[in-house]
Coordinates of C-alpha atoms in Angstrom, one line a residue:
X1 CA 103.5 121.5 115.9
X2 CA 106.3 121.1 118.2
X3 CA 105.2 122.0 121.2
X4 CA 106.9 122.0 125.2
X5 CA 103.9 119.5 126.4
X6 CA 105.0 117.0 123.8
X7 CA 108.8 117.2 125.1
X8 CA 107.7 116.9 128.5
X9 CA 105.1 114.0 127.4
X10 CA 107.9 111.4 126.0
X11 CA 110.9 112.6 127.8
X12 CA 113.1 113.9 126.1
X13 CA 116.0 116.5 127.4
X14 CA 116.1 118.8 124.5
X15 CA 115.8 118.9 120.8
X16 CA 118.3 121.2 118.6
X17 CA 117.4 122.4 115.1
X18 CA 120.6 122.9 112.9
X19 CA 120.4 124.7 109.6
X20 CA 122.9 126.1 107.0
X21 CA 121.5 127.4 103.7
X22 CA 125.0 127.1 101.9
X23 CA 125.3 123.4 102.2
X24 CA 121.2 123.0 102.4
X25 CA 121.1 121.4 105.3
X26 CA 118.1 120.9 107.6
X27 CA 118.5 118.8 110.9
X28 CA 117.0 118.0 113.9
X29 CA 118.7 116.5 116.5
X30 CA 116.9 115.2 119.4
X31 CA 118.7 113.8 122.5
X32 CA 115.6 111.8 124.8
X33 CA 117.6 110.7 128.1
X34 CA 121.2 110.3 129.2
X35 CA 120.5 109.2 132.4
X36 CA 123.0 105.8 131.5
X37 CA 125.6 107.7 129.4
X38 CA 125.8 110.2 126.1
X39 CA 122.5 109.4 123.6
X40 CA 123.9 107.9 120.7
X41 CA 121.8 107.0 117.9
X42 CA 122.0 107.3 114.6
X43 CA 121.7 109.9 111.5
X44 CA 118.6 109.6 109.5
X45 CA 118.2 111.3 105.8
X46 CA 114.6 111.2 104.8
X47 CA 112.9 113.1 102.1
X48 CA 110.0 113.8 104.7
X49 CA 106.6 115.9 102.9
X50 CA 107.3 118.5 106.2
X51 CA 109.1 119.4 109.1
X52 CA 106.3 118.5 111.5
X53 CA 106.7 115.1 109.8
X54 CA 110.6 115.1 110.2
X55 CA 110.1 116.5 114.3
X56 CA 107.6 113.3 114.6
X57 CA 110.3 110.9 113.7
X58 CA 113.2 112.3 115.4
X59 CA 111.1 112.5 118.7
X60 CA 109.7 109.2 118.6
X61 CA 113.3 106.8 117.3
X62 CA 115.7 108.8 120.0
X63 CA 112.9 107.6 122.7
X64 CA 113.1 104.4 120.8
X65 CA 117.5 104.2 121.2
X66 CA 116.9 104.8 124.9
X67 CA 114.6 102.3 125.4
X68 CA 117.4 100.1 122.9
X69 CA 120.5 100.6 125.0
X70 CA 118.7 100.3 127.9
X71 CA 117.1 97.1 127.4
X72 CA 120.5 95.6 125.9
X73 CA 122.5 96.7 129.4
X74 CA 124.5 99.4 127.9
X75 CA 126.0 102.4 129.5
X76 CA 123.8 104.7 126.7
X77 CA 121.2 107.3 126.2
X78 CA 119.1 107.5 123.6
X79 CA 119.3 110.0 121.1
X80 CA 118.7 110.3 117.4
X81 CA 119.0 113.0 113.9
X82 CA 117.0 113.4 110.9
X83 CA 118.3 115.5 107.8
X84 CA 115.3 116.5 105.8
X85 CA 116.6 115.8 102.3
X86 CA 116.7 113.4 99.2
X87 CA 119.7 111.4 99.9
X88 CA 119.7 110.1 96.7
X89 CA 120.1 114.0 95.4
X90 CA 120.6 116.0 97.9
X91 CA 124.0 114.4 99.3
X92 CA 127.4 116.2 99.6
X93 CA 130.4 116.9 101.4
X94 CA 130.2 120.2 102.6
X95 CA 126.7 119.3 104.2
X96 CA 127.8 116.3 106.2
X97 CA 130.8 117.9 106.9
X98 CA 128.3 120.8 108.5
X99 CA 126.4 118.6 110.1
X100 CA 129.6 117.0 111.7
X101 CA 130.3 120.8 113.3
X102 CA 127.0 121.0 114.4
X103 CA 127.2 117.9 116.4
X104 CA 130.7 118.8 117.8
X105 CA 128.7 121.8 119.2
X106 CA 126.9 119.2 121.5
X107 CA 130.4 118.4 123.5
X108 CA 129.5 115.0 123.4
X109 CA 126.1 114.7 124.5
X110 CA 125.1 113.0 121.5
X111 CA 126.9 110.6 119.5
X112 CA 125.7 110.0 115.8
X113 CA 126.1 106.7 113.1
X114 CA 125.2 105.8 109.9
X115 CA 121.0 105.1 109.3
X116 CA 118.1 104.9 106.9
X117 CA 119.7 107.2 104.1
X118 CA 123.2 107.5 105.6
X119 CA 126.7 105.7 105.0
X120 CA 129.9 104.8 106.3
X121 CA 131.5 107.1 103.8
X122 CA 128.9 110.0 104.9
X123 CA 130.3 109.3 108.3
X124 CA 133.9 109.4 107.5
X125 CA 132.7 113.3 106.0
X126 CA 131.0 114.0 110.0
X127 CA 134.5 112.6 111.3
X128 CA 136.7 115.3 109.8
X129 CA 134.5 117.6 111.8
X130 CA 133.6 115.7 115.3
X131 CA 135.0 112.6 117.3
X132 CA 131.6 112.0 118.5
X133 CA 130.5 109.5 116.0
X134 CA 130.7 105.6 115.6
X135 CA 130.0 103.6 112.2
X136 CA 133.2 105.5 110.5
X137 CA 135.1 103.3 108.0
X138 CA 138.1 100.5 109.5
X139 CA 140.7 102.4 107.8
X140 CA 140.0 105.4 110.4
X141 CA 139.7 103.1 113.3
X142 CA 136.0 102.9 113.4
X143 CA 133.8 100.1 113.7
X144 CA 132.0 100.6 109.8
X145 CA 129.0 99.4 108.7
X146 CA 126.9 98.4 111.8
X147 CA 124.1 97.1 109.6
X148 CA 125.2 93.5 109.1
X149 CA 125.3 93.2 113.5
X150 CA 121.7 94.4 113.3
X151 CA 120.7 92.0 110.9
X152 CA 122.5 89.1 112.3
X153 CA 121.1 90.1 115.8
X154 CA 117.3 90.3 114.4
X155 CA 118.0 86.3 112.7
X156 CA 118.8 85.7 116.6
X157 CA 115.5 87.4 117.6
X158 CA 113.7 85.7 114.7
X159 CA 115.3 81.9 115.6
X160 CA 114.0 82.9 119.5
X161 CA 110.3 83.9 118.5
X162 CA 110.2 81.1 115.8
X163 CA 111.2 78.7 118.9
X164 CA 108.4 79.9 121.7
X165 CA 105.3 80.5 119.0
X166 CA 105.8 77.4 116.6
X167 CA 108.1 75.4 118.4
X168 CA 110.9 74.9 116.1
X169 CA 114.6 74.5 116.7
X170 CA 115.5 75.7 112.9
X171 CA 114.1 78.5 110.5
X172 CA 113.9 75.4 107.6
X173 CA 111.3 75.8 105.9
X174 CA 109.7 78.6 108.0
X175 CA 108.2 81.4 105.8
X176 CA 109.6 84.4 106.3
X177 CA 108.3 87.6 104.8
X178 CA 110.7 90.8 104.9
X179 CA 109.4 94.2 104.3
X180 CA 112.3 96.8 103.5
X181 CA 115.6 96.3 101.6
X182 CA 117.7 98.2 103.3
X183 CA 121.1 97.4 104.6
X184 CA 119.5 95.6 107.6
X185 CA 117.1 94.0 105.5
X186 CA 119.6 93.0 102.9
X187 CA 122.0 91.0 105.0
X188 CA 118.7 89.5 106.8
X189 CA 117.5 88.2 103.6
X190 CA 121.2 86.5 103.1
X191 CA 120.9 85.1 106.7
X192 CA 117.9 83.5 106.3
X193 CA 117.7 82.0 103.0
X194 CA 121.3 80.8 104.5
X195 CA 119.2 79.1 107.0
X196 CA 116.9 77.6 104.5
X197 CA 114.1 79.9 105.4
X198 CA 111.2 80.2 102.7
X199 CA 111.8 84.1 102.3
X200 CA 109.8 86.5 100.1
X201 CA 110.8 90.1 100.3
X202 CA 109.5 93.5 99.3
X203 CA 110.8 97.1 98.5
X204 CA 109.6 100.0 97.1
X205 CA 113.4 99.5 94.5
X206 CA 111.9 97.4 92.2
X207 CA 115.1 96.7 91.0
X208 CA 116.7 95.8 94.0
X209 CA 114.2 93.4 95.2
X210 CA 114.4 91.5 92.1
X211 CA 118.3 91.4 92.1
X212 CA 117.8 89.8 95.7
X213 CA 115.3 87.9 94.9
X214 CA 117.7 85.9 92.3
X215 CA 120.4 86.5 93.9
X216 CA 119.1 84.3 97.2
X217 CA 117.0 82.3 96.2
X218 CA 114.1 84.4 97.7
X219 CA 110.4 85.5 95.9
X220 CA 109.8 88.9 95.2
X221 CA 106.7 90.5 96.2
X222 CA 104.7 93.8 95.8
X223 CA 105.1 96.2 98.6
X224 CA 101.7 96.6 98.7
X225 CA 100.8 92.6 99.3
X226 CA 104.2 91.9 101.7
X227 CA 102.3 92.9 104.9
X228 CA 99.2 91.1 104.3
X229 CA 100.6 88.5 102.9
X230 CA 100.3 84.7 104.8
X231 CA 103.3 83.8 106.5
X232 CA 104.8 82.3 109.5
X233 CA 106.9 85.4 110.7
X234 CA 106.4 88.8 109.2
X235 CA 109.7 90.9 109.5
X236 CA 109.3 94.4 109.2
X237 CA 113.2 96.4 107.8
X238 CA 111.5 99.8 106.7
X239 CA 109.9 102.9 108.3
X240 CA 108.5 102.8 111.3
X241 CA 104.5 102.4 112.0
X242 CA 104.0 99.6 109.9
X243 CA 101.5 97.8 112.2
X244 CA 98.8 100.4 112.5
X245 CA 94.8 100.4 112.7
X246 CA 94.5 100.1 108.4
X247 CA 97.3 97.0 108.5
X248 CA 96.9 94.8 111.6
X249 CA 93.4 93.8 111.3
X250 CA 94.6 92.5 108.0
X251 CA 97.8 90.5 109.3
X252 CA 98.2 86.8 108.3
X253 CA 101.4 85.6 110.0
X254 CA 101.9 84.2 113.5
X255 CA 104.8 86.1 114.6
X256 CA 106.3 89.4 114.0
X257 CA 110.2 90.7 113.9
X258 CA 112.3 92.5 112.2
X259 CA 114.4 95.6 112.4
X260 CA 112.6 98.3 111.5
X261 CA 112.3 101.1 114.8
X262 CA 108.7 102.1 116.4
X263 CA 106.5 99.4 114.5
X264 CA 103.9 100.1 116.7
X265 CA 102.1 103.0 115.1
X266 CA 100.1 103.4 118.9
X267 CA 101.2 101.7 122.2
X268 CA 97.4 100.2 122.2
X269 CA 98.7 97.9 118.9
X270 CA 101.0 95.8 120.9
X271 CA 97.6 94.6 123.2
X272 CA 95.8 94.0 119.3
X273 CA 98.7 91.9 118.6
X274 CA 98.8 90.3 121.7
X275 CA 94.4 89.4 120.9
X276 CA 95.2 88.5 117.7
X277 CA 97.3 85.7 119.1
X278 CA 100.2 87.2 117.1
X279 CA 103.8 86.7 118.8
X280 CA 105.5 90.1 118.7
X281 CA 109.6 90.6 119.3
X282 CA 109.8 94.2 120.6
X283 CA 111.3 96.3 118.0
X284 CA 114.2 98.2 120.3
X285 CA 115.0 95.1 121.9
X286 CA 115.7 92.4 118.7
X287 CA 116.9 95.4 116.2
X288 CA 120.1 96.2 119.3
X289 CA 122.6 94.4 117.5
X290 CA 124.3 96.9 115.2
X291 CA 123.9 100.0 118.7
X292 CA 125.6 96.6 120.4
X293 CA 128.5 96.2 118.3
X294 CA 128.9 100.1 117.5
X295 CA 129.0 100.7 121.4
X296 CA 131.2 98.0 122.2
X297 CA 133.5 98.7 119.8
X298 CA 133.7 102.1 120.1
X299 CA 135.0 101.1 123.7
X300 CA 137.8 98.1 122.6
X301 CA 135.3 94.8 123.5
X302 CA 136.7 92.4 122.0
X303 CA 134.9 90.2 119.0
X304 CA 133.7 87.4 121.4
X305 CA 132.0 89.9 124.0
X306 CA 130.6 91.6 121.4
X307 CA 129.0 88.5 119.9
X308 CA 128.2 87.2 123.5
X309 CA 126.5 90.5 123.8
X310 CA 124.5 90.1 121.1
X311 CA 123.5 86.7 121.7
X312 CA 121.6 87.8 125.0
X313 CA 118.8 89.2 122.6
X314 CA 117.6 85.9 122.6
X315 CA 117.4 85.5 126.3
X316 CA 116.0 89.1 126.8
X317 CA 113.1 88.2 124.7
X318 CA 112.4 84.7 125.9
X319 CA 112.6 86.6 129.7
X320 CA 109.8 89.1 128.0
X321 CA 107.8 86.4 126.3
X322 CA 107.5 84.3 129.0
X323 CA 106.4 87.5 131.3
X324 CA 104.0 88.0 128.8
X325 CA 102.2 84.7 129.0
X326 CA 102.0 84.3 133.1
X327 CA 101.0 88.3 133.3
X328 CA 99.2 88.5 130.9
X329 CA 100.3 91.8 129.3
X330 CA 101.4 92.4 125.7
X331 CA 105.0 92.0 125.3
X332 CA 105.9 95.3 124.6
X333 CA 104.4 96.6 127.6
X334 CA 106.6 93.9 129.4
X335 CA 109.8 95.4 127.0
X336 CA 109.3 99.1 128.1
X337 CA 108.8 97.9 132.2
X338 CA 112.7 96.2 131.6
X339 CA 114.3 99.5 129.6
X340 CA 112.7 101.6 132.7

């Protein structure tokens, strides 16, 4: 039940519910701080059971992109949107196009992207109706598909992790196991297997895992086996609350990171983690690469800022890993004392 208490309890600023029965859509926007700059964050379209379910998720990934931006030392808040819908179905024109107006009505205040269930070319529908979004295609000016900076700033995160918790200069031969086949998730499978990383991957697209699979070199697995499964580094690319009180006693890998947002079902998981001797890579902080490029683009940073930029994940986390060890704190805990 949305209530004032929760608002007040995480943060946020406000929370705007958009509906248009012609077009059939149903969004909620929620902007969490723009204490840096405008919350921008991405669009989400989720087939979610409820509307309680859909308020849940909005609340808890706009937190997550002010935590993001902050953390990465950009001039951001941290905002997010969920459309309640099949995107596979439910898509059209007119209801992007909507949704577009809808965010024009913010002045600014929030910006929005392409996300879980979202395109470029959904974006370029948003654009006829608002300037404030980011992710349009090249051919308007935009900085497209953000999902490949993401992925190529989670391998960053991944080469970092691998480095402090098994002490190897090189993913060869690592085993990676990726949950989620999304566009992140895609171009991180590419990435690794490019490194000569023993991948298996998992998806809930059949299909599409096992065109990977052969396509890269990789093993497909059953979604239900990936998280369990034994690995060296565990890289969750799907929904969010993935590590959670039925998964984590179960967990058989010595590090986890990936690019999935709010991973930690419960704040009290990242101390599990931490007891289980399991090396976590705070979600918000190695999943900032697409934000990153998006941002800095959408400002005219050049290519080699941008990828400087991105390569300071790895130093934020070795800074939060190494805070970790001689405080003795989970490393989340240590990643949400840098964002505030």
């Amino acid at each position: 039940m949305f209530t004032f208490e929760k608002l007040y309890k995480m943060g946020h600023e406000e929370v705007v519910f958009f509906s248009d029965e012609s077009s059939g859509l149903k969004a909620i926007v929620a902007i969490h701080d723009t204490t840096l700059g405008p919350a921008l964050g991405g669009t989400r379209m989720w087939n979610y059971a409820n509307e309680e379910e859909a308020l849940v998720d909005v609340l808890r990934l706009s937190k997550g992109m002010t935590y993001k931006a902050a953390a990465a030392g950009l001039n951001l808040g941290g905002g997010k949107a969920v459309i309640i819908g099949d995107p596979k179905t439910q898509k059209s024109e007119a209801l992007f196009r909507m949704f577009g107006a809808y965010v024009n009505s913010l002045n600014g205040l929030y910006i929005t992207a392409e996300d879980v269930g979202t395109t470029v070319k959904d974006m370029e529908y948003v654009f006829m109706e608002t300037p404030y979004v980011t992710g349009i295609p090249k051919a308007f000016g935009g900085s497209g598909d953000p999902s490949p900076y993401t992925a190529h700033g989670v391998l960053t995160g991944i080469k970092a992790s691998v480095k402090r918790k098994l002490g190897a200069d090189s993913l060869e031969g690592v085993r990676v196991t990726v949950q989620g086949l999304g566009n992140v998730g895609s171009h991180l499978v590419k990435y690794l297997t490019d490194h000569k990383a023993i991948v298996s991957i998992a998806d809930i697209d059949a299909t599409k895992t096992k065109m990977l699979a052969e396509k890269h070199g990789a093993t497909a697995v059953s979604p239900d086996d990936i998280v369990t499964m034994e690995t060296d580094v565990f890289a969750p690319c799907a929904m969010g609350a993935v590590i959670n009180d039925q998964t984590i006693s179960a967990l058989k890998c010595q590090v986890i990171a990936g690019g999935a947002n709010n991973q930690l079902a419960e704040t009290r998981h990242g101390s599990a983690l931490k007891e289980l001797g399991i090396l976590y890579a705070p979600d918000y902080v190695i999943n900032a690469g697409g934000l990153i490029y998006a941002s800095m683009h959408h400002v005219g940073k050049s290519s080699a800022d941008i990828a400087s930029k991105t390569a300071d994940i790895a130093h934020t986390l070795d800074e939060i890993f190494a805070m970790s060890t001689s405080k003795n704190i989970p490393s989340s805990e240590v990643a949400d004392h840098i964002a505030l």
